[in-house]
Amino acid sequence: MCGIVGYIGNKEALPVLLEGLKDLEYRGYDSAGVAVLHDGKIERIREVGKVEMLAKKIKNKTKEVRLPYKGVLGIAHTRWATHGGVSEKNAHPHTAGAGKLALVHNGIIENYRELKEKLNESLESETDTEILAKWIFKNYQNVGRGDLFQAVRSALLSVRGTYGLVVIHADHPGELVAARMGSPLVIGLGDSEYYLASDITPILPYTKKVSFLEDGEVAKISREGFEVFNLKDEEISKSVIKIDWDVEKAQKGGFENFMLKEIFDQPTVFEDAIRGRMDIGGGTGKLGGLNMSLEEMRQVKRIILIACGTASHACMCAKYAFEKLSGLPIDVDVSSEFRYREPIVDRHTLVFAVSQSGETIDTVMALREAKKRGAVARGIVNVVGSTIAREAGAGTYIHAGPELAVASTKAFTNMVAVLLLYALEFGRLHGVDLETGQKILEEFLKIPAKMNRILKNSNDIKTIAEKYKNNSDFLFIGRGINYPVALEGSLKLKEISYIHSEAYPAGEMKHGAIALLSSDFPVFAIMTKNELYEKIKSNVEEVRARKSKVIIIATEGDAEAKELCDDVIYVPKTMELLEPLLNTIPLQLFAYHTAVALGRDVDRPRNLAKSVTVE
Ligand code: AGP
């Protein structure tokens, strides 16, 4: 996700801004920029790539103009691309009013198209942020010059989406205006100087006194102090707290490591994945990236999902949804197999290349093979501007934000979310009725709260994990859409705890795997209430008859489950097709706590890379 830094005080702003951006590098980004108010003019410099490249560009520029960029008011940004590719023109800060106003932003403006039409002016970038900057400037002109705060506040009344933003204006050298809706912003209190940042990391070197903005708040900050109002212009009193975190802990948002932070990020990033992508009235998905007319969608006779590892498990979950909703033949192919087979592909085949990094070499090569054979190709990717995103030509970003832990968690649930929306779009073309479509979307909206209910049980799951941490083998079983969930749980456990683990379709156990079972071979069974409940329950009874310990994931309220196992983890009820979004979370937490109990490096497990870019 993007990083924001702002400063107003009596020191040179530039060094504070650049150091602050360096402190935010851990968040992942692809470009950076600064804007400093100097001699009544806003000087803006942006660069693709790392912060040190931006610093070098600034140094060269000041030599070129033979003056150092001075100024005691400024803003800065590291960009994780969401709307618009990776380029200097898309980097923040964005300006308006012929450079009079500059803005940095973290988040997604949902109604940017509507605002763009109202602005009716040319844009230099492909970003929603530039539209936001120009929209605020338009309000500045309308609410009368001289009140930057009111311009921002009134502009935000017609903005939908998420933002953490900071604005400066050349005619207001003594003022920073900041606003928050869904994307964190914190104010650091110095002595006649104030800092702003996306998290406390850039602030810690200067002050431990901070005040966190809440959603719907707008702050007016000067050297003398700060005032906070809501969007209705009512003043809000804010508490100031003293932070005792060190920088490293701050970068992980207070979590022990990135993996746990990213597991807990899932409710928030899930909302980012579906935001603006559901047509509730029409009971269908609204994924612009598909770039296909309804007629072209009707001509799709077969779908193939190609991916590796966790991404392939997300695809396997989606297979059930595509079949159930669209009735289209659909295959999931591990990329490293697809590319060396003779896959049957033609112009009526739609191939989705699914990848968090967008750089996995097997999926890149499989995508090229599919295109060579005439398929229609689309990407479902997290990293904007990555190879798969570019070579697929069109597709959908999963908006999971940078996933820094090697073991993929939030990218998995966001991939499932996007794939389910695609399955619904095709389903509505192939007989799914409006009411069913709307029911699915209404359940989507309940998922974040249900995810949070599971996350609250993290400590209980930790207790269970510590009971089983010394087992050298594990079997995960599930049926239907919960079979790929079992695969994902098994992969998580083995890749971060190094415990040998397998996953099996529960119905397949008696064809061999059951020979493994004994009292020291525990089994994790996903036994949530759905069409296959009775079937999986009898599999659990078979397992118990072989004296294996059993951990069950069960639906809240299923008291019977407790009698069938040694440990039970309850999850909220949801639609069967959406179960992977919930049932995977306890398995992520089980693997995480097991690995921690065994003293593993959960963020950087041995032998693994975050992106497998070599064969
Ligand atoms: C996930 O926990 C693994 N680290 C790995 O299986 C990963 O999912 C796989 O390498 C695919 O990566 P991608 O999604 O970036 O293509």
XYZ file of C-alpha atoms and ligand atoms in Angstrom:
631
model
C 0.000 0.000 0.000
C 1.160 3.592 -0.527
C 3.100 5.629 2.004
C 2.460 9.265 2.965
C 4.696 11.803 4.767
C 3.927 15.475 5.481
C 5.818 18.140 7.412
C 5.256 21.675 8.598
C 7.738 23.383 10.911
C 10.961 25.358 10.901
C 13.346 22.654 9.669
C 14.162 21.985 6.027
C 11.236 19.798 4.899
C 13.063 17.836 2.201
C 15.345 15.723 4.434
C 12.428 14.938 6.757
C 10.302 13.868 3.788
C 12.961 11.698 2.155
C 13.926 10.000 5.423
C 10.243 9.430 6.082
C 9.771 7.764 2.698
C 12.726 5.489 3.422
C 11.064 4.462 6.690
C 7.961 3.520 4.690
C 9.789 1.468 2.044
C 8.834 -1.761 3.844
C 5.255 -1.215 2.646
C 6.277 -1.942 -0.918
C 6.033 0.623 -3.727
C 6.982 1.269 -7.338
C 7.507 5.060 -7.486
C 7.957 8.068 -5.174
C 7.690 11.839 -5.150
C 7.906 15.006 -3.059
C 6.414 18.487 -3.202
C 7.969 21.348 -1.194
C 6.729 24.924 -0.904
C 9.701 27.109 -1.763
C 9.593 30.877 -2.317
C 5.821 30.862 -2.816
C 5.964 28.070 -5.396
C 5.378 24.334 -5.068
C 8.405 22.412 -6.355
C 7.440 18.834 -7.252
C 9.799 16.017 -8.180
C 8.757 12.404 -8.843
C 10.640 9.296 -9.920
C 9.845 5.678 -10.805
C 11.763 3.222 -8.653
C 13.325 3.554 -5.231
C 13.506 6.544 -2.896
C 17.260 6.852 -3.405
C 16.612 7.338 -7.108
C 14.241 10.165 -6.232
C 16.876 11.675 -3.922
C 19.448 11.513 -6.730
C 17.039 13.200 -9.135
C 16.423 15.993 -6.613
C 20.155 16.487 -6.152
C 20.713 16.727 -9.920
C 17.765 19.072 -10.294
C 18.970 21.465 -7.613
C 22.409 21.504 -9.255
C 20.725 22.180 -12.586
C 18.714 25.109 -11.245
C 21.635 26.082 -9.023
C 19.537 26.360 -5.933
C 18.762 23.877 -3.151
C 15.142 23.030 -2.762
C 14.462 24.834 0.464
C 11.135 25.020 2.225
C 9.666 24.209 5.593
C 6.378 22.793 4.323
C 6.083 19.681 2.187
C 4.460 16.356 1.376
C 5.840 13.103 0.006
C 4.573 9.716 -1.183
C 5.565 6.198 -2.134
C 3.091 4.727 -4.620
C 1.808 1.135 -4.808
C -0.022 1.359 -8.139
C -3.739 0.612 -8.186
C -5.247 2.850 -10.890
C -2.823 3.466 -13.734
C 0.496 1.855 -14.472
C 3.901 2.492 -12.938
C 5.183 5.766 -14.401
C 6.465 9.198 -13.366
C 3.264 10.853 -14.563
C 1.202 8.553 -12.336
C 3.441 9.046 -9.301
C 2.295 11.328 -6.480
C 2.134 14.171 -5.507
C -0.501 15.200 -7.998
C -1.214 18.891 -8.587
C -4.059 21.160 -9.608
C -4.560 24.819 -10.354
C -1.433 25.082 -12.502
C 0.655 23.670 -9.691
C -0.833 25.834 -6.961
C -2.177 22.809 -5.056
C -0.426 19.491 -4.406
C -1.883 16.293 -2.932
C -0.769 12.817 -1.927
C -3.279 10.004 -1.430
C -3.479 6.417 -0.239
C -6.661 4.484 -1.082
C -9.111 3.987 -3.937
C -11.615 6.609 -5.105
C -14.634 4.590 -6.200
C -16.513 7.383 -8.019
C -13.516 8.855 -9.837
C -15.266 8.550 -13.217
C -18.208 10.646 -11.941
C -15.846 13.311 -10.589
C -13.866 13.283 -13.826
C -16.999 14.053 -15.802
C -17.845 16.932 -13.448
C -14.326 18.329 -13.808
C -14.381 18.131 -17.585
C -10.688 19.044 -17.842
C -7.640 17.336 -19.274
C -5.575 15.103 -16.991
C -1.873 14.327 -17.158
C -2.107 10.951 -15.429
C -4.236 7.786 -15.383
C -4.865 8.024 -11.655
C -7.918 8.509 -9.492
C -5.712 10.681 -7.262
C -5.166 13.398 -9.835
C -8.929 13.620 -10.260
C -9.228 14.010 -6.488
C -6.625 16.812 -6.466
C -8.423 18.684 -9.259
C -11.772 18.120 -7.550
C -10.467 19.699 -4.359
C -9.041 22.638 -6.324
C -12.408 23.121 -8.019
C -13.979 23.305 -4.571
C -11.254 25.709 -3.478
C -12.303 28.016 -6.271
C -16.004 27.608 -5.462
C -15.876 27.992 -1.685
C -13.850 31.149 -2.221
C -10.127 31.489 -2.080
C -8.414 31.558 1.280
C -9.928 28.515 2.910
C -8.005 25.375 1.992
C -9.517 23.361 4.826
C -13.107 24.106 3.739
C -12.193 23.308 0.140
C -10.987 19.846 1.169
C -13.902 19.205 3.487
C -16.555 20.263 0.989
C -14.893 18.326 -1.822
C -14.890 15.126 0.237
C -18.648 15.318 0.739
C -19.024 14.040 -2.831
C -16.165 11.539 -2.801
C -16.852 7.801 -2.367
C -14.091 5.318 -1.648
C -11.098 5.242 0.664
C -8.477 7.861 1.276
C -5.684 9.004 3.480
C -4.703 12.326 1.925
C -2.595 15.415 2.605
C -2.902 18.709 0.722
C -0.724 21.839 0.513
C -1.332 25.077 -1.414
C 1.204 27.695 -2.521
C -0.945 30.494 -1.091
C -1.127 28.787 2.337
C 2.468 28.435 3.536
C 1.372 27.900 7.099
C -1.050 25.019 6.561
C -1.305 21.297 5.900
C -4.759 19.765 5.455
C -5.228 16.026 5.947
C -8.227 13.684 5.797
C -8.886 10.043 6.490
C -11.458 7.551 5.240
C -10.364 3.918 5.412
C -6.643 4.566 5.005
C -4.645 5.370 8.175
C -3.088 8.757 8.899
C -1.289 9.807 12.060
C -0.181 13.271 13.250
C 3.142 13.608 15.087
C 3.382 16.499 17.539
C 6.718 18.284 17.710
C 7.732 21.655 19.132
C 6.132 24.173 16.730
C 6.400 21.518 14.059
C 4.020 18.742 13.025
C 4.430 15.545 11.057
C 1.922 13.464 9.111
C 2.368 9.886 7.986
C 0.546 6.685 6.993
C 1.911 5.049 10.128
C 4.093 6.122 13.005
C 7.369 4.822 11.540
C 8.515 8.121 9.897
C 7.439 10.088 12.982
C 9.237 8.079 15.667
C 12.691 9.672 15.064
C 11.238 13.093 15.947
C 8.468 12.603 18.491
C 6.611 9.884 20.405
C 3.512 12.068 20.808
C 0.927 11.195 18.185
C -2.742 11.535 17.398
C -4.500 9.118 15.045
C -7.103 10.435 12.621
C -10.289 8.383 12.444
C -12.487 7.753 9.395
C -14.452 10.843 8.369
C -12.056 13.292 10.022
C -10.347 16.275 8.382
C -7.383 17.985 10.091
C -6.080 21.524 9.709
C -2.434 21.633 10.817
C -0.211 24.671 11.358
C 3.007 25.318 13.318
C 0.826 26.477 16.202
C -1.204 23.298 16.472
C -3.911 21.209 14.814
C -7.685 21.099 14.769
C -9.843 18.186 13.651
C -13.377 18.305 12.280
C -15.812 15.795 10.836
C -17.207 16.162 7.348
C -20.142 18.115 8.782
C -17.642 20.735 10.014
C -18.154 19.855 13.684
C -14.982 20.109 15.734
C -13.717 16.879 17.288
C -11.436 16.766 20.291
C -8.537 14.397 19.745
C -6.443 12.570 22.287
C -2.660 12.605 22.061
C -0.896 9.384 22.988
C 2.708 8.494 23.695
C 4.005 5.627 21.565
C 6.527 3.191 23.004
C 7.021 1.139 19.811
C 10.372 0.882 18.078
C 10.532 1.386 14.288
C 10.489 -2.325 13.450
C 7.352 -2.967 15.493
C 5.731 0.092 13.904
C 6.375 -1.234 10.388
C 4.423 -4.364 11.309
C 1.552 -2.357 12.684
C 2.242 -3.748 16.122
C 2.173 -7.366 14.931
C 5.098 -9.708 15.605
C 5.757 -10.214 11.880
C 4.372 -9.474 8.440
C 2.619 -12.841 8.093
C 0.418 -12.265 11.132
C -0.238 -8.672 10.048
C -1.284 -9.897 6.591
C -3.557 -12.597 8.036
C -5.275 -9.883 10.063
C -5.327 -7.545 7.027
C -7.745 -9.875 5.234
C -11.069 -8.253 6.212
C -9.783 -4.831 5.098
C -8.136 -5.897 1.850
C -11.139 -8.115 1.021
C -13.204 -4.913 1.020
C -10.636 -3.373 -1.350
C -11.002 -6.386 -3.667
C -14.774 -6.036 -4.012
C -15.089 -2.236 -3.728
C -16.800 -0.859 -6.828
C -16.892 -4.314 -8.397
C -20.407 -5.441 -7.439
C -23.605 -4.482 -9.233
C -26.040 -5.282 -6.420
C -29.052 -4.079 -8.422
C -28.078 -6.282 -11.322
C -27.029 -9.150 -9.067
C -23.692 -9.539 -10.777
C -20.020 -8.676 -10.693
C -18.695 -5.500 -12.334
C -15.100 -6.310 -13.227
C -14.118 -3.782 -15.867
C -10.786 -5.478 -16.427
C -12.410 -8.377 -18.281
C -12.627 -6.026 -21.249
C -15.192 -8.239 -23.033
C -18.662 -7.400 -24.318
C -21.554 -9.581 -23.212
C -21.515 -11.087 -26.711
C -17.815 -11.912 -26.417
C -18.454 -13.419 -22.990
C -21.204 -15.587 -24.509
C -18.698 -16.888 -27.041
C -16.504 -18.290 -24.286
C -16.982 -22.060 -24.397
C -14.289 -23.089 -21.918
C -12.284 -21.502 -19.128
C -8.812 -22.480 -17.937
C -7.231 -21.086 -14.763
C -3.432 -21.323 -14.690
C -1.432 -20.668 -11.523
C 1.057 -22.092 -9.025
C 0.978 -22.875 -5.337
C -1.484 -20.907 -3.279
C -2.796 -19.191 -6.410
C -3.663 -22.597 -7.866
C -5.629 -23.450 -4.730
C -7.622 -20.238 -5.146
C -8.309 -21.328 -8.717
C -9.470 -24.757 -7.561
C -11.971 -23.086 -5.230
C -13.201 -20.977 -8.135
C -13.658 -24.075 -10.310
C -16.577 -25.154 -8.110
C -18.127 -21.696 -8.407
C -17.733 -21.427 -12.188
C -19.252 -24.906 -12.672
C -22.126 -24.310 -10.289
C -22.959 -20.804 -11.532
C -22.043 -20.780 -15.203
C -22.164 -24.418 -16.239
C -19.082 -23.725 -18.383
C -16.385 -26.407 -18.670
C -13.498 -25.183 -16.549
C -10.063 -26.594 -15.829
C -7.445 -25.574 -13.336
C -3.937 -26.224 -14.519
C -0.735 -25.916 -12.533
C 1.284 -23.593 -14.772
C 4.375 -25.802 -14.819
C 2.264 -28.634 -16.288
C 0.127 -26.556 -18.631
C 3.093 -25.094 -20.460
C 4.620 -28.478 -21.338
C 1.437 -30.322 -22.273
C -0.506 -29.967 -25.487
C -3.369 -28.001 -23.926
C -6.542 -27.880 -25.991
C -7.031 -24.158 -26.441
C -8.733 -22.061 -29.093
C -10.267 -18.601 -29.536
C -13.318 -19.677 -27.523
C -11.103 -20.525 -24.535
C -10.709 -17.875 -21.837
C -7.494 -18.337 -19.871
C -6.990 -16.536 -16.551
C -3.383 -16.329 -15.349
C -3.616 -15.948 -11.572
C -0.610 -14.721 -9.622
C 0.130 -12.557 -6.591
C 3.524 -11.410 -7.821
C 2.666 -11.414 -11.509
C 6.230 -12.663 -12.089
C 6.065 -16.441 -11.468
C 7.997 -17.777 -14.432
C 5.863 -20.896 -14.894
C 2.696 -18.822 -15.039
C 4.314 -16.246 -17.338
C 5.363 -19.010 -19.747
C 1.997 -20.775 -19.500
C 0.252 -17.497 -20.315
C 2.465 -17.055 -23.393
C 1.670 -20.626 -24.470
C -2.064 -19.999 -24.084
C -1.872 -16.805 -26.123
C 0.206 -18.531 -28.802
C -2.562 -21.125 -29.123
C -5.175 -18.447 -29.661
C -6.808 -18.228 -26.248
C -8.337 -15.056 -24.878
C -6.012 -14.250 -21.946
C -6.645 -12.229 -18.801
C -4.608 -11.656 -15.646
C -5.735 -11.775 -12.016
C -2.737 -10.259 -10.269
C -1.759 -8.318 -7.178
C 1.285 -6.385 -8.361
C 0.339 -3.612 -10.790
C 2.461 -3.408 -13.904
C 3.950 -6.864 -13.348
C 4.860 -9.090 -16.288
C 1.651 -11.117 -16.209
C -0.458 -7.957 -15.845
C 1.256 -6.433 -18.864
C 1.348 -9.540 -21.066
C -2.236 -10.522 -20.336
C -3.157 -7.093 -21.627
C -6.295 -6.936 -19.488
C -7.579 -8.351 -16.264
C -8.162 -7.467 -12.633
C -5.907 -6.407 -9.798
C -6.781 -8.094 -6.512
C -5.892 -4.998 -4.403
C -4.371 -7.036 -1.555
C -1.599 -4.478 -1.054
C 2.028 -5.594 -0.834
C 2.247 -9.133 0.503
C 5.654 -9.220 2.196
C 5.569 -12.576 3.987
C 6.654 -15.427 1.730
C 3.648 -17.522 2.716
C 0.666 -16.120 0.879
C -2.445 -15.382 2.933
C -4.367 -12.200 2.067
C -3.614 -12.644 -1.635
C -5.343 -16.042 -1.491
C -8.620 -14.700 -0.118
C -8.554 -11.738 -2.506
C -7.920 -14.017 -5.486
C -10.901 -16.124 -4.419
C -13.008 -12.960 -4.096
C -12.183 -11.756 -7.616
C -12.599 -15.219 -9.140
C -16.006 -15.639 -7.465
C -17.129 -12.306 -8.918
C -16.044 -13.485 -12.359
C -17.907 -16.765 -11.819
C -21.016 -14.763 -10.941
C -20.663 -12.553 -14.012
C -20.544 -15.608 -16.254
C -23.218 -17.298 -14.176
C -25.650 -14.450 -14.755
C -25.142 -14.961 -18.487
C -25.890 -18.662 -18.140
C -29.071 -18.843 -16.112
C -28.294 -17.621 -12.606
C -31.296 -15.494 -11.699
C -31.231 -11.974 -10.306
C -32.282 -13.004 -6.796
C -29.526 -15.618 -6.505
C -26.968 -13.131 -7.756
C -28.088 -10.523 -5.253
C -28.021 -13.068 -2.410
C -24.405 -13.920 -3.247
C -23.392 -10.250 -3.296
C -25.212 -9.548 -0.041
C -23.254 -12.404 1.541
C -20.047 -10.903 0.142
C -20.751 -7.763 2.159
C -20.971 -9.830 5.360
C -17.639 -11.600 4.844
C -15.303 -9.015 6.491
C -17.278 -9.125 9.751
C -17.308 -12.926 9.635
C -13.558 -12.972 8.988
C -13.068 -10.761 12.035
C -15.074 -13.186 14.185
C -12.601 -15.920 13.244
C -9.546 -13.720 13.766
C -10.725 -13.023 17.319
C -10.109 -16.738 18.045
C -6.429 -16.513 17.149
C -5.321 -17.246 20.716
C -7.560 -20.334 20.961
C -6.075 -21.593 17.706
C -2.624 -20.868 19.120
C -3.433 -23.156 22.070
C -4.461 -25.946 19.696
C -1.361 -25.447 17.526
C 0.918 -25.749 20.543
C -0.719 -29.098 21.394
C 0.190 -30.559 17.998
C 3.478 -28.805 17.214
C 5.634 -31.903 17.835
C 3.807 -34.096 15.376
C 5.938 -34.943 12.374
C 3.009 -35.569 10.029
C -0.405 -34.111 9.363
C -3.300 -34.930 7.049
C -5.802 -32.311 5.917
C -9.125 -33.472 4.460
C -12.060 -31.687 2.903
C -14.814 -32.295 0.370
C -16.038 -30.215 -2.521
C -14.904 -26.603 -2.357
C -13.187 -27.392 0.951
C -10.771 -29.810 -0.690
C -8.644 -26.958 -2.154
C -8.986 -25.268 1.247
C -7.424 -28.410 2.766
C -4.660 -28.197 0.158
C -4.017 -24.564 1.099
C -3.963 -25.358 4.823
C -1.535 -28.180 4.209
C 0.739 -25.970 2.095
C 0.766 -23.254 4.770
C 1.734 -25.737 7.479
C 4.519 -27.398 5.540
C 6.052 -24.236 4.102
C 6.439 -22.332 7.377
C 6.625 -25.017 10.113
C 8.462 -27.628 7.972
C 6.117 -30.355 9.326
C 5.309 -32.930 6.641
C 1.694 -32.490 5.646
C -0.639 -33.822 2.983
C -4.132 -32.917 1.842
C -6.649 -35.338 0.419
C -10.188 -35.222 -0.899
C -11.920 -36.822 2.086
C -13.694 -39.285 -0.155
C -10.355 -40.474 -1.487
C -8.871 -41.395 1.902
C -10.038 -45.003 1.859
C -8.180 -45.484 -1.427
C -4.819 -45.473 0.322
C -4.122 -42.552 2.607
C -6.030 -44.116 5.478
C -3.150 -46.562 5.853
C -1.126 -43.646 7.246
C -3.439 -43.065 10.181
C -2.542 -43.906 13.735
C -2.526 -42.158 17.109
C 0.489 -40.023 16.131
C -0.847 -38.977 12.736
C -3.350 -36.142 13.402
C -6.006 -35.121 10.894
C -7.450 -31.669 10.227
C -10.993 -32.020 8.811
C -13.073 -29.225 7.328
C -16.585 -30.227 8.334
C -18.708 -27.119 7.871
C -22.460 -27.345 7.340
C -23.068 -27.692 3.627
C -24.391 -30.209 1.102
C -21.555 -32.642 1.828
C -21.750 -32.418 5.626
C -22.989 -35.973 6.210
C -20.331 -37.333 3.852
C -17.411 -35.556 5.521
C -18.796 -36.464 8.924
C -18.608 -40.164 8.102
C -15.022 -39.644 6.889
C -14.217 -38.088 10.265
C -15.688 -41.134 11.992
C -13.478 -43.382 9.805
C -10.464 -41.350 10.894
C -11.329 -41.601 14.556
C -11.741 -45.346 14.246
C -8.022 -45.392 13.321
C -7.163 -43.611 16.587
C -5.902 -40.441 14.882
C -6.366 -37.181 16.771
C -8.843 -34.975 14.912
C -9.143 -31.200 14.678
C -12.354 -30.057 13.031
C -13.352 -26.775 11.453
C -17.096 -26.652 12.110
C -19.948 -24.239 11.618
C -20.925 -22.156 14.649
C -23.744 -23.928 16.479
C -22.781 -27.448 15.396
C -22.527 -28.917 18.899
C -22.303 -32.435 17.444
C -18.892 -31.601 15.974
C -17.379 -31.397 19.445
C -18.188 -35.064 20.067
C -16.379 -36.107 16.899
C -12.982 -34.581 17.547
C -10.247 -33.702 19.972
C -10.314 -30.001 19.114
C -12.854 -27.895 17.239
C -12.543 -24.457 15.635
C -15.857 -22.798 14.836
C -16.415 -20.500 11.845
C -19.538 -18.474 10.967
C -22.033 -19.952 8.522
C -21.802 -18.654 4.938
C -22.799 -19.756 1.440
C -20.945 -22.888 0.348
C -19.250 -21.071 -2.556
C -17.894 -18.424 -0.162
C -16.633 -20.893 2.458
C -12.958 -20.712 1.328
C -12.972 -17.025 2.340
C -13.613 -18.085 5.941
C -12.456 -21.692 6.357
C -8.911 -20.923 5.201
C -8.278 -18.392 7.970
C -8.132 -20.891 10.888
C -5.723 -22.988 8.821
C -3.501 -19.951 8.194
C -3.502 -19.198 11.920
C -2.850 -22.853 12.835
C 0.157 -22.972 10.528
C 1.374 -19.595 11.791
C 1.167 -20.451 15.492
C 2.700 -23.886 14.920
C 5.655 -22.294 13.124
C 6.113 -19.681 15.858
C 5.939 -22.388 18.535
C 8.704 -24.216 16.674
C 10.800 -21.055 16.425
C 10.630 -20.824 12.641
C 11.231 -17.612 10.651
C 7.604 -17.278 9.580
C 8.182 -14.337 7.222
C 11.194 -15.895 5.486
C 10.891 -19.726 5.636
C 13.926 -21.740 4.535
C 14.373 -22.666 0.853
C 11.487 -20.419 -0.295
C 11.300 -17.190 -2.325
C 8.337 -14.849 -2.432
C 8.254 -15.043 -6.177
C 9.665 -17.984 -8.154
C 11.053 -16.150 -11.150
C 13.469 -18.878 -12.250
C 12.577 -22.405 -13.384
C 2.392 -19.418 -1.204
O 2.345 -19.502 0.214
C 3.706 -19.850 -1.761
N 4.727 -18.980 -1.255
C 3.740 -20.100 -3.234
O 3.045 -21.319 -3.428
C 3.089 -19.074 -4.172
O 1.713 -19.086 -3.995
C 3.418 -19.492 -5.615
O 4.800 -19.420 -5.767
C 2.721 -18.613 -6.657
O 3.165 -17.288 -6.526
P 2.384 -16.143 -7.344
O 0.978 -16.114 -6.794
O 3.158 -14.910 -7.072
O 2.377 -16.523 -8.799
